[in-house]
Amino acid sequence: MIKSKREALTKRWALFCAGKQFTDKDFVYRGQIIRNEDFRRRDYEKANIQFCSVLHTNLSGSRIRDRGAFIGNGWYGCSFSGSDYSGIRMVMEEYKGCVLGNSVFRYVQMVELQAEGCNYTGSRWYDSEFCKCAFRGCCFRKTGFLRGRIDETTFLDCVFDEALLEGTELSGVIFRNCFFRAQKEERPDGCSFQNCTFEKC
């Protein structure tokens, strides 16, 4: 089931790259410095952000309805709180000190993404994939990873307080110096736990 969804998303991504024209309803930036901008509660059809530096920009409550790409960008001190993104492919992205709390991500693919000091509290990831990503000092309190897949990804010094990994396939995932708090201690297959702390609610 996950494989068929992955193939469907890959097909949609290929069609998107094949060249539908962008309109004023789309979120498009290429090779720019975006500083202190306000995109709160903006509603976009598609998105294509490539090789930009995005500094202290507010995207809270923004929505991307269907398809998009974030490629090679650096996001620093940005807020995505309460955003709702669907069908986004994120490749070689860097996030530092960003807030993504209470956001919803559907059918998102993340490849070689790096995040440091980011807050994902209360976010939900549906049918999404993480591959060769690295998270350092991030907070995943009450975050839900639902029906997705996480491959060859490292979590270092992260907090997983009442986080959910419901129906998520894991392979080659490393948790190092992480803190887990849940009703019962769970150590799913496909993971390595190194110097982690487990605590019951």
C-alpha positions as CSV (number, residue, x, y, z in Angstrom):
1,M,0.0,0.0,0.0
2,I,2.8,2.4,0.9
3,K,4.7,1.4,-2.2
4,S,1.7,2.2,-4.5
5,K,1.2,5.6,-2.8
6,R,4.9,6.3,-3.2
7,E,4.7,5.4,-6.9
8,A,1.6,7.6,-7.3
9,L,3.4,10.5,-5.7
10,T,6.5,10.0,-7.9
11,K,4.3,10.1,-11.0
12,R,2.6,13.3,-9.9
13,W,6.0,14.8,-9.2
14,A,7.2,13.8,-12.7
15,L,4.2,15.4,-14.3
16,F,4.8,18.5,-12.2
17,C,8.4,18.7,-13.4
18,A,7.4,18.1,-17.0
19,G,6.2,21.6,-17.0
20,K,2.8,23.0,-16.1
21,Q,3.0,26.7,-16.1
22,F,2.9,28.5,-12.8
23,T,0.2,31.1,-12.0
24,D,-0.2,33.8,-9.5
25,K,-1.8,31.2,-7.3
26,D,1.5,29.4,-6.9
27,F,4.4,29.9,-4.5
28,V,7.5,30.3,-6.7
29,Y,11.0,31.6,-5.8
30,R,14.3,30.8,-7.4
31,G,17.8,31.7,-6.2
32,Q,16.7,34.6,-4.0
33,I,17.2,35.9,-0.4
34,I,13.8,36.1,1.3
35,R,14.1,38.1,4.5
36,N,11.4,39.0,7.1
37,E,8.6,38.3,4.7
38,D,5.0,37.6,5.8
39,F,3.2,34.7,4.0
40,R,0.8,34.0,6.9
41,R,-2.4,32.2,5.9
42,R,-1.6,32.3,2.2
43,D,-3.3,29.7,0.1
44,Y,-1.3,28.3,-2.8
45,E,-2.1,25.6,-5.5
46,K,1.6,24.6,-6.1
47,A,5.0,25.5,-4.9
48,N,8.5,25.6,-6.3
49,I,11.2,27.1,-4.1
50,Q,14.8,26.4,-5.2
51,F,18.2,27.5,-3.9
52,C,16.9,30.3,-1.8
53,S,17.9,31.6,1.7
54,V,14.8,32.2,3.7
55,L,15.4,34.3,6.9
56,H,13.0,35.0,9.7
57,T,10.0,34.6,7.5
58,N,6.5,33.8,8.7
59,L,4.6,31.1,6.8
60,S,2.2,30.3,9.7
61,G,-1.2,28.9,8.6
62,S,0.0,28.8,4.9
63,R,-1.4,26.1,2.7
64,I,0.0,24.3,-0.4
65,R,-2.8,22.2,-1.9
66,D,-1.2,19.9,-4.4
67,R,2.4,19.3,-5.5
68,G,5.6,21.2,-5.1
69,A,9.3,21.2,-4.6
70,F,11.6,22.7,-2.0
71,I,15.1,22.1,-3.3
72,G,18.5,23.2,-1.9
73,N,17.1,26.0,0.3
74,G,18.2,27.2,3.7
75,W,15.4,28.2,6.1
76,Y,16.6,30.1,9.2
77,G,14.4,31.1,12.1
78,C,11.2,30.7,10.1
79,S,7.7,29.8,11.3
80,F,5.5,27.2,9.7
81,S,3.1,26.9,12.6
82,G,-0.3,25.6,11.6
83,S,0.7,25.2,8.0
84,D,-0.9,22.5,5.7
85,Y,1.3,21.1,2.9
86,S,0.4,18.3,0.5
87,G,2.6,16.5,-2.1
88,I,5.8,18.4,-1.4
89,R,9.2,17.0,-2.3
90,M,12.0,18.4,-0.2
91,V,15.6,17.7,-1.3
92,M,18.8,18.8,0.3
93,E,17.0,21.3,2.5
94,E,18.4,22.9,5.7
95,Y,16.3,24.1,8.6
96,K,17.7,25.9,11.6
97,G,15.7,27.2,14.5
98,C,12.4,26.9,12.7
99,V,9.0,26.3,14.3
100,L,6.7,23.8,12.6
101,G,4.3,23.1,15.5
102,N,0.7,22.0,14.8
103,S,1.3,21.7,11.1
104,V,0.0,19.0,8.8
105,F,2.1,17.4,6.1
106,R,0.6,14.9,3.6
107,Y,2.4,12.8,1.0
108,V,5.7,14.7,1.7
109,Q,9.0,13.2,0.5
110,M,12.1,14.4,2.3
111,V,15.5,13.4,0.9
112,E,18.9,14.4,2.6
113,L,17.2,17.1,4.7
114,Q,19.0,18.5,7.7
115,A,17.3,20.2,10.6
116,E,18.8,21.7,13.8
117,G,17.0,23.2,16.8
118,C,13.6,23.0,15.2
119,N,10.3,22.5,17.0
120,Y,7.8,20.1,15.4
121,T,5.5,19.9,18.5
122,G,2.0,18.6,17.6
123,S,2.7,18.3,13.9
124,R,1.2,15.4,11.8
125,W,2.9,13.6,9.0
126,Y,0.6,11.4,6.9
127,D,1.9,9.0,4.3
128,S,5.2,10.8,4.2
129,E,8.7,9.6,3.7
130,F,12.1,10.5,5.2
131,C,15.2,9.3,3.5
132,K,18.8,10.0,4.6
133,C,17.8,12.9,6.8
134,A,19.5,14.2,9.9
135,F,17.7,15.9,12.9
136,R,19.7,17.5,15.7
137,G,18.3,19.0,18.9
138,C,14.7,19.0,17.6
139,C,11.5,18.6,19.6
140,F,8.9,16.1,18.4
141,R,6.6,16.4,21.4
142,K,3.2,14.8,20.5
143,T,4.2,14.6,16.9
144,G,2.6,11.9,14.8
145,F,4.3,9.9,12.0
146,L,1.3,8.1,10.5
147,R,1.4,5.4,7.8
148,G,4.8,6.7,6.4
149,R,8.3,5.5,6.0
150,I,11.7,6.5,7.6
151,D,14.9,5.2,6.0
152,E,18.6,5.8,6.9
153,T,17.7,8.8,9.1
154,T,19.5,10.0,12.2
155,F,17.9,11.7,15.2
156,L,20.5,13.2,17.6
157,D,19.7,14.9,21.0
158,C,16.0,15.0,20.0
159,V,12.9,14.8,22.3
160,F,10.1,12.4,21.5
161,D,7.5,13.1,24.3
162,E,4.3,11.2,23.5
163,A,5.2,11.0,19.8
164,L,3.4,8.4,17.6
165,L,4.9,6.1,15.0
166,E,1.6,4.5,14.0
167,G,1.9,2.3,10.9
168,T,5.3,3.8,10.0
169,E,8.0,1.5,8.4
170,L,11.5,2.2,9.8
171,S,14.8,1.0,8.3
172,G,18.3,2.0,9.3
173,V,17.0,4.7,11.7
174,I,19.4,5.8,14.4
175,F,18.3,7.5,17.6
176,R,21.3,8.9,19.6
177,N,21.1,10.7,22.9
178,C,17.3,11.1,22.5
179,F,14.6,11.3,25.1
180,F,11.4,9.2,24.9
181,R,8.3,9.6,27.1
182,A,5.3,7.4,26.5
183,Q,2.8,5.2,28.3
184,K,4.9,2.2,27.5
185,E,8.5,1.8,26.2
186,E,8.5,0.8,22.6
187,R,11.6,0.0,20.5
188,P,10.4,-0.7,16.9
189,D,12.3,-2.9,14.5
190,G,14.6,-1.2,12.0
191,C,16.0,1.2,14.6
192,S,19.2,1.6,16.7
193,F,18.9,3.3,20.1
194,Q,22.2,4.7,21.3
195,N,22.4,6.2,24.8
196,C,18.7,7.1,24.8
197,T,16.5,7.7,27.8
198,F,13.0,6.2,28.2
199,E,10.4,7.4,30.7
200,K,6.8,6.4,31.3
201,C,4.0,9.0,31.3
